Coordinates of C-alpha atoms in Angstrom, one line a residue:
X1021 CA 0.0 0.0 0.0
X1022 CA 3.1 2.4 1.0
X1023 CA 4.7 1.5 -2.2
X1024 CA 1.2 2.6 -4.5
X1025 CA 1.5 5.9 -2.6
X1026 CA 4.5 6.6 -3.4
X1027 CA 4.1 5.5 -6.9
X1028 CA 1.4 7.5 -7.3
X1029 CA 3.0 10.6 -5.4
X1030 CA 6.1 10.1 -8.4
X1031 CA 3.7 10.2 -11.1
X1032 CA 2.0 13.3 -9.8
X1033 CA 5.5 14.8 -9.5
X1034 CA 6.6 13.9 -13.1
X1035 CA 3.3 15.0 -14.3
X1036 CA 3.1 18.3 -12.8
X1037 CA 7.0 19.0 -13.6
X1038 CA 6.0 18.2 -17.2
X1039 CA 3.2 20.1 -17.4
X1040 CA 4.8 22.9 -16.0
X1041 CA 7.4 22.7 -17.9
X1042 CA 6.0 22.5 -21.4
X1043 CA 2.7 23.9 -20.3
X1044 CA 3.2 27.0 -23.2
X1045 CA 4.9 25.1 -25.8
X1046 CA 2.8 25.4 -29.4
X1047 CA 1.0 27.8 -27.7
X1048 CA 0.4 31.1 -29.9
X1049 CA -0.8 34.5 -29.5
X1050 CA -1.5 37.0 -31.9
X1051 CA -3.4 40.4 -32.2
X1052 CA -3.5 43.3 -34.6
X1053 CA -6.4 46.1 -35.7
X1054 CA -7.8 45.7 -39.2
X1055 CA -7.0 48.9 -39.8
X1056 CA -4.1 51.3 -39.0
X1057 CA -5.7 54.9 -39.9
X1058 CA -9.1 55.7 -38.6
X1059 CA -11.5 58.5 -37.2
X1060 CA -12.1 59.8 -33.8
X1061 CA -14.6 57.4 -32.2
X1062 CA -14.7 55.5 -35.9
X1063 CA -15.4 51.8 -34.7
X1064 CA -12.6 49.3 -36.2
X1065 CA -11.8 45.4 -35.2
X1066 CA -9.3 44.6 -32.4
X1067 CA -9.1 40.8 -33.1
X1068 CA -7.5 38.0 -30.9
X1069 CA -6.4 34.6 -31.8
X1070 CA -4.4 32.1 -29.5
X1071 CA -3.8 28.7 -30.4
X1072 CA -2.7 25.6 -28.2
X1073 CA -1.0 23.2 -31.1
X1074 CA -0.3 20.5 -28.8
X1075 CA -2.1 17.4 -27.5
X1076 CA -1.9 18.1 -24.0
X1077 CA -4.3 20.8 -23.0
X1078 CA -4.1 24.0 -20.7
X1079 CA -5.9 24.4 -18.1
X1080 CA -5.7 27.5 -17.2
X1081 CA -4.8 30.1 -19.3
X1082 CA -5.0 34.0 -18.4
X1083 CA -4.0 37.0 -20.7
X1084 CA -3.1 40.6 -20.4
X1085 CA -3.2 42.8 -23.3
X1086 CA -1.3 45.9 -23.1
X1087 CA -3.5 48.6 -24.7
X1088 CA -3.4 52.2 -25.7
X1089 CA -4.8 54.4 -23.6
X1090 CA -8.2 55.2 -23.6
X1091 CA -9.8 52.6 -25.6
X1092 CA -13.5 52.2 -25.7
X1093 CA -16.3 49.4 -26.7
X1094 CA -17.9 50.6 -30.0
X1095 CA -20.9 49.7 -28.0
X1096 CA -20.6 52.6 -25.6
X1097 CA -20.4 50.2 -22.8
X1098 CA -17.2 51.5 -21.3
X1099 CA -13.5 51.5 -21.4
X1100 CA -11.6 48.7 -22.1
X1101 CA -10.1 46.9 -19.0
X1102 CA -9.2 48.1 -16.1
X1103 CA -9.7 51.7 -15.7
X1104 CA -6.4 52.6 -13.5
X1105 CA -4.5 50.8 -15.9
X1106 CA -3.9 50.3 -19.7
X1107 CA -4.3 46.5 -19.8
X1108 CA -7.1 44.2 -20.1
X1109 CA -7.3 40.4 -18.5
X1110 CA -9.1 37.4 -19.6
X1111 CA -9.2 33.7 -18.3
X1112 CA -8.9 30.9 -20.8
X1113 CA -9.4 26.8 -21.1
X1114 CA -7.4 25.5 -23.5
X1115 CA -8.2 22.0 -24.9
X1116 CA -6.1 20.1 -27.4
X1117 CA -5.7 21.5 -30.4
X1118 CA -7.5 24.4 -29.8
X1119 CA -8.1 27.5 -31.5
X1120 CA -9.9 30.8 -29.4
X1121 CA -10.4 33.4 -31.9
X1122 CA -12.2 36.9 -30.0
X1123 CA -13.0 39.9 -32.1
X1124 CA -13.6 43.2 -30.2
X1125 CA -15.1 46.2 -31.8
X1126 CA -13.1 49.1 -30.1
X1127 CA -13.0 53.3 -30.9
X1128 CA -10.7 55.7 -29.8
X1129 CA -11.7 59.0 -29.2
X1130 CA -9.2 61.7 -29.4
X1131 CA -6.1 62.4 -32.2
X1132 CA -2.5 60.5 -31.7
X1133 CA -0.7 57.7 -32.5
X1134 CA -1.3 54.6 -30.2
X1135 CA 0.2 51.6 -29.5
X1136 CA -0.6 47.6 -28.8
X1137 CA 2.9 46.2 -27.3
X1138 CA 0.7 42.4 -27.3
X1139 CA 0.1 40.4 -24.0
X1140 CA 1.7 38.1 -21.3
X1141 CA 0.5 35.0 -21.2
X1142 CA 0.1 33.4 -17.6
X1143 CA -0.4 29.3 -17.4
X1144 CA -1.2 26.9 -14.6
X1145 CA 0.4 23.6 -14.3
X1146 CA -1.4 19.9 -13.6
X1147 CA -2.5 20.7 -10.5
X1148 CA -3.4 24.3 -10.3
X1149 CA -0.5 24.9 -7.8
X1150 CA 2.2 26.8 -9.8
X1151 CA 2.0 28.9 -13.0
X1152 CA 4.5 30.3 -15.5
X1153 CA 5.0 33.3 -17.6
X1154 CA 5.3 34.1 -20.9
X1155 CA 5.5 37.5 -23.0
X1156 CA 4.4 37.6 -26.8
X1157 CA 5.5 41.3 -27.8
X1158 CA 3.8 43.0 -30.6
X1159 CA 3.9 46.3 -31.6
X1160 CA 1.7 47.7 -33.7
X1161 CA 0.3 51.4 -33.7
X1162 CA -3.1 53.4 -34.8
X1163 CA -3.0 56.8 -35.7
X1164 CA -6.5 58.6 -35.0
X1165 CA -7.0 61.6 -37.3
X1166 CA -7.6 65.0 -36.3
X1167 CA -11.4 66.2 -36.2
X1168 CA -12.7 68.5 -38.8
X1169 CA -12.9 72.2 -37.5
X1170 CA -16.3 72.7 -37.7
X1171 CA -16.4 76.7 -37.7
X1172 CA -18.7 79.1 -39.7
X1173 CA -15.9 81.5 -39.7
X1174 CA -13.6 79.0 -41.4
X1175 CA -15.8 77.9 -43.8
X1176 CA -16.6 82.0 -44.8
X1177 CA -12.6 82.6 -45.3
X1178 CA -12.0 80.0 -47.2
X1179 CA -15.1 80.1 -49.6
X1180 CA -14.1 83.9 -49.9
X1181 CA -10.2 82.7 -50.5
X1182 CA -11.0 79.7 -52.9
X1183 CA -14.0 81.6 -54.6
X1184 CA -11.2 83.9 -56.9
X1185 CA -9.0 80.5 -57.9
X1186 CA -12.8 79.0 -58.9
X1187 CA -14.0 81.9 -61.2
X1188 CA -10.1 82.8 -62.7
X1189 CA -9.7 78.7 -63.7
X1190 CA -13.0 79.2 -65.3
X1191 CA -11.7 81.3 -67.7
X1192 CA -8.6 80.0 -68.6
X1193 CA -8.6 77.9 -71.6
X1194 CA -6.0 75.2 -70.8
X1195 CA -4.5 75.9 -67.1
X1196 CA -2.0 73.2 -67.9
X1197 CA 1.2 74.6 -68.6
X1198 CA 4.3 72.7 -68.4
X1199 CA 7.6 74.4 -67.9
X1200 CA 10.2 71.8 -66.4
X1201 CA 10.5 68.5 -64.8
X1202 CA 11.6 67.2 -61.7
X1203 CA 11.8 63.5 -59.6
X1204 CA 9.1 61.0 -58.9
X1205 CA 8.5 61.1 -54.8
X1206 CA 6.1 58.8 -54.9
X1207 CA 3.7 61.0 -53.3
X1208 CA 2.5 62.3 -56.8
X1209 CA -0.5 61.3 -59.0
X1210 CA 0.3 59.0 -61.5
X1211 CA -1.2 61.2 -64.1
X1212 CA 1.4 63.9 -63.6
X1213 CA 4.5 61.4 -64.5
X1214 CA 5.8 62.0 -67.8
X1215 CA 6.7 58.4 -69.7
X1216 CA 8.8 60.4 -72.5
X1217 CA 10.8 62.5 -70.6
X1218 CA 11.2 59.5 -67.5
X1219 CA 12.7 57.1 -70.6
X1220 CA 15.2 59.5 -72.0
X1221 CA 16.3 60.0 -68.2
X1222 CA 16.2 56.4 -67.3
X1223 CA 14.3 57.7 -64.0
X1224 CA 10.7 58.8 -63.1
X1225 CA 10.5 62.3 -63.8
X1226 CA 7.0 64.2 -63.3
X1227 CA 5.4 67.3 -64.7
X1228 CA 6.8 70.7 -63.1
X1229 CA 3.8 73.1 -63.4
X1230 CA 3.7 77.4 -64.1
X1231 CA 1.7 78.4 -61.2
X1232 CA 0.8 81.2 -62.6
X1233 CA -1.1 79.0 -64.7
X1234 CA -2.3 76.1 -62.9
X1235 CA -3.9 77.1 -59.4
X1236 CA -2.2 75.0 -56.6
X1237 CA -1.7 76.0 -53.0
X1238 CA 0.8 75.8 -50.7
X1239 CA -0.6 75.0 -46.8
X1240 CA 2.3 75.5 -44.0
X1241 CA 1.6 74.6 -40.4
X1242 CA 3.2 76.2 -37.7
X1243 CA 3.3 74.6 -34.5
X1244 CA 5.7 77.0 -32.5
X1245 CA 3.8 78.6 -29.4
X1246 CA 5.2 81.0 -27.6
X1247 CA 2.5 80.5 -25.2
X1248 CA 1.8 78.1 -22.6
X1249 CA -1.5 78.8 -21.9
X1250 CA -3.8 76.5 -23.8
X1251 CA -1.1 75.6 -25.7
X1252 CA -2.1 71.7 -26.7
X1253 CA -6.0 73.0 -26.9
X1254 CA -4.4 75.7 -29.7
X1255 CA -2.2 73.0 -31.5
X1256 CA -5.2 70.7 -31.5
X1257 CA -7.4 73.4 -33.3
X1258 CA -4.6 73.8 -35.6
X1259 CA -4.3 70.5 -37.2
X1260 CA -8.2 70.7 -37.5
X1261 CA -8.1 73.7 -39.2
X1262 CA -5.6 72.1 -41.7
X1263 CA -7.5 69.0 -42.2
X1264 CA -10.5 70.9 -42.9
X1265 CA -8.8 73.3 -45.2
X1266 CA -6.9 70.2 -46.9
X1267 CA -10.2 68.7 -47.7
X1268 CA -11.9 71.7 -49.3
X1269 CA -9.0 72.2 -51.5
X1270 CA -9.0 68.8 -52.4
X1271 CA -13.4 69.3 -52.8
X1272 CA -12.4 71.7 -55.4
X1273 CA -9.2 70.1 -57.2
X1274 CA -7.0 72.3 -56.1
X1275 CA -3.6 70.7 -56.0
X1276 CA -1.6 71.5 -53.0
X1277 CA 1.7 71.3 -51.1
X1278 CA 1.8 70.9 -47.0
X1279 CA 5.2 71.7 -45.2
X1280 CA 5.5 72.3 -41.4
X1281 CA 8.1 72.8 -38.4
X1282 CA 6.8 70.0 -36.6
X1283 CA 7.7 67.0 -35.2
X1284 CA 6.1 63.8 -36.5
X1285 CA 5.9 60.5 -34.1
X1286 CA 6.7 57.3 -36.2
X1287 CA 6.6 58.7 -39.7
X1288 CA 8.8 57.4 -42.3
X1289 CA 10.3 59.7 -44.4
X1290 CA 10.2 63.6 -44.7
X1291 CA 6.5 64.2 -44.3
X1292 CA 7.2 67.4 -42.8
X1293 CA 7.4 68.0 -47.0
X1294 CA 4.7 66.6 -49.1
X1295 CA 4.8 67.7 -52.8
X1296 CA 2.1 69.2 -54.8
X1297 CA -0.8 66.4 -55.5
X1298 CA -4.1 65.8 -55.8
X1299 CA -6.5 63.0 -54.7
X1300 CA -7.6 60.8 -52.1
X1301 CA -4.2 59.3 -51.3
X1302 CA -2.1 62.3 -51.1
X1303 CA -5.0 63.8 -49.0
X1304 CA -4.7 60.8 -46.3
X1305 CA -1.1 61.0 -46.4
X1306 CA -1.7 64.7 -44.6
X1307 CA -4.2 63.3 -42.8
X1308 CA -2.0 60.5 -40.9
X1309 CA 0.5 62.9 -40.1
X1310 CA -1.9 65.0 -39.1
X1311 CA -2.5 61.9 -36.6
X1312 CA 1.1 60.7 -35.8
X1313 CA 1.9 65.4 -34.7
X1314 CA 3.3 65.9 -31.2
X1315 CA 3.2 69.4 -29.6
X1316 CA 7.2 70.2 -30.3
X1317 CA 8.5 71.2 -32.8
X1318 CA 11.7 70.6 -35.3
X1319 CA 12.5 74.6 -35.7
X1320 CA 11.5 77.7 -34.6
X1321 CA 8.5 79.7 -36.4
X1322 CA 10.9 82.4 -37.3
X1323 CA 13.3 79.8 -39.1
X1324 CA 10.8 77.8 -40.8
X1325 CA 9.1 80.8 -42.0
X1326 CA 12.2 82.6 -43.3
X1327 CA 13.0 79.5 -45.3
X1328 CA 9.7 79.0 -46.9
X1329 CA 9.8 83.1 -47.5
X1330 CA 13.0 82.1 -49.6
X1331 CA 11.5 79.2 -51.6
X1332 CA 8.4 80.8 -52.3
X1333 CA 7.2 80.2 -56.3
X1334 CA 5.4 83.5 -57.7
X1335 CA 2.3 83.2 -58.5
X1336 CA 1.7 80.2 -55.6
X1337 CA -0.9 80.8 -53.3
X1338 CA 0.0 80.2 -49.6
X1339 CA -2.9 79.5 -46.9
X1340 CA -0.8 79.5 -43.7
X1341 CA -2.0 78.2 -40.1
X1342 CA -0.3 79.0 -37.2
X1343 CA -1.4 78.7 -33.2
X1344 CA -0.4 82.3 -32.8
X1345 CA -1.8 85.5 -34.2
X1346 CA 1.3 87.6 -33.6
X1347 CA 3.4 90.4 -35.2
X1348 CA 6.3 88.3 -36.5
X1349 CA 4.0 85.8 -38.0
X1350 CA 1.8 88.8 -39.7
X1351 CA 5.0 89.6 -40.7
X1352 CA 6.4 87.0 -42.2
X1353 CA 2.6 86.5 -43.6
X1354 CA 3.3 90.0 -45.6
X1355 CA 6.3 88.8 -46.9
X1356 CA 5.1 85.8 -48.2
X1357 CA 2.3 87.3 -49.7
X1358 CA 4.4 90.3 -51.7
X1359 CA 7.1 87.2 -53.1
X1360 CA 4.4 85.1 -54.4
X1361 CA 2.2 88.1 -55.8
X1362 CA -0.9 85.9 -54.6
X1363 CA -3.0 86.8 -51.5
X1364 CA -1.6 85.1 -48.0
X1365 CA -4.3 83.4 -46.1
X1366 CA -3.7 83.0 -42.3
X1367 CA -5.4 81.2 -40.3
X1368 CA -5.3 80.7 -36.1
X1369 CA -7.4 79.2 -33.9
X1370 CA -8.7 82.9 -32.4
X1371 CA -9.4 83.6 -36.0
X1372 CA -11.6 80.5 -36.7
X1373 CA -13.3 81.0 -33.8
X1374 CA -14.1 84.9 -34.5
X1375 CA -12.6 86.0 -31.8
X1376 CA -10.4 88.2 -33.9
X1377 CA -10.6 90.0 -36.6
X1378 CA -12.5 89.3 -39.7
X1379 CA -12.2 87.5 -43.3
X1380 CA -11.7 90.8 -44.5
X1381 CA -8.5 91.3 -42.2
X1382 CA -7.2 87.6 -42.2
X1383 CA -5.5 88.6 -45.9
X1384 CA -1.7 90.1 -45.3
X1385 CA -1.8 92.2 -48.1
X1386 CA -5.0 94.2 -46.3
X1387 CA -3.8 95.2 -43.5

């Protein structure tokens, strides 16, 4: 009888130092939106799948997903998991073989970038004494666009400033005039490449326009406050404003430029520069970096300013948004304005919101 006991006692021992042992082996975890770009509050799928490929089965299984920040149910039931803390917890049985697929339909609510870093992965042995831990790191971000700057004021200056390019292209018989080319960024329509002059150059060369005959715009975001107070409120208003003013242009096909001094989280490439274009993917690309802006900035206002004052094209009209109404930016507003011989828009949150001045006054050229 002493010797079954103890037989017993080793096999319990073997079986829980197995099972503890190779209690996560085959076992898989993986998690990632459908979608990497979306709206404030715009529902999208935050999937789950975890697999146990082996015979023996687990358990107990119990997950915590690291997650951004102030996810919500699309439901409007709540935040997910724990309020205090950016994770959420589940509890799992595992049988052979098994495959636990959960879908969750999530929103998040403001702008930014943000981030799933994936889950540990906590399971019991045999007997429900001991348990071990495993990570399964994933990174994967969403960017959340700004909000559209819904503002009569707005919506007054820019049907006041788009209204002239609308009735002058009108009238012009072809407003397509080609004067040079220059390289393929890849952020150009592929409408405006030119196959003859990209063969004899053995590189992708696109159509260089006159602007004095095709109406574009160049939109430059300034993100330099001098001011601390309200200063994330004001930046926020300002990448509305620019989505919203991104959008109309592209409404009217109006090709456009966007260059800022700011300071991009996660972007690849120079997006602080997008080339003229036109269409729904050059508009998103603004849009997303619109998403991924921090509140610092790469340069000062007076240096970014200067330099575009330098680079200016005649006959390119400039809509230029800025958190700060203020002398030097007026100034460098005039400036712009009287090298491009085309009206300077400028644009500030106090503006928008009609706390200052009015669309007559928001051109440099009438003060």
């Amino acid at each position: 009888m002493i010797l079954l006991i103890v037989i017993f006692a080793a096999v319990l021992y073997f079986a829980e130092k197995y099972s503890l042992e190779h209690v996560l082996d085959k076992v898989t975890f993986e998690t990632a939106a459908d979608r990497g770009v979306v709206e404030p509050e715009e529902a999208f799928t935050w999937p789950m799948t975890i697999r146990n490929g082996k015979r023996m089965m687990v358990p107990y299984l119990r997950l915590r997903e690291d997650i951004p920040e102030g996810l919500l149910f699309a439901d409007g039931s709540g935040p997910v998991g724990e309020t205090r803390f950016s994770w959420m917890t589940s509890t799992l049985y595992l049988g052979r073989r098994q495959k636990v697929c959960l879908s969750r339909e999530v929103m998040l609510p403001k702008r930014g970038r943000y981030f799933f870093h994936g889950a540990s992965v906590e399971a019991g042995d045999f007997l429900g004494i001991r348990s071990v831990t495993e990570s399964y790191p994933e990174l994967q971000d969403v960017v959340v666009k700004p909000r559209r700057a819904e503002s009569s004021e707005l919506s007054t200056l820019l049907g006041g400033y788009l209204g002239d390019h609308s009735v002058r292209k009108s009238l012009m018989e072809d407003p397509i005039d080609t004067i040079t080319f220059r390289d393929y960024t890849g952020k150009e329509p592929l409408r405006s490449i030119s196959w003859i002059q990209s063969a004899r150059h053995n590189r992708l060369l696109v159509k260089q326009y006159d602007h004095t005959a095709e109406f574009s715009c160049t939109v430059l975001l300034n993100v330099d406050c001098q001011s601390s107070q309200e200063r994330d409120a004001r930046l926020e208003q300002c990448f509305s404003i620019v989505r919203s003013v991104c959008e109309e242009l592209e409404k009217r096909k109006i090709s456009c430029d966007f260059r800022t001094n700011g300071s991009i989280a996660g972007a690849m490439g120079d997006w602080n520069h997008i080339g003229d274009g036109l269409g729904a993917a050059h508009l998103e690309t603004i849009l997303e970096g619109l998403g991924r802006m921090t509140y610092s900035f790469r340069e000062s206002a007076g240096t970014f300013l200067e330099r575009e004052i330098r680079g200016v094209q005649r006959g390119k009209s400039i809509i230029l948004v800025s958190p700060e109404d203020d002398d030097a930016v007026r100034a460098a507003a005039e400036r712009l304005e009287n090298v491009s011989q085309r009206k300077v828009l400028l644009l500030c949150p106090a503006i928008v919101s009609g706390q200052e001045d009015t669309a007559e006054d928001n051109f440099a050229g009438r003060r």
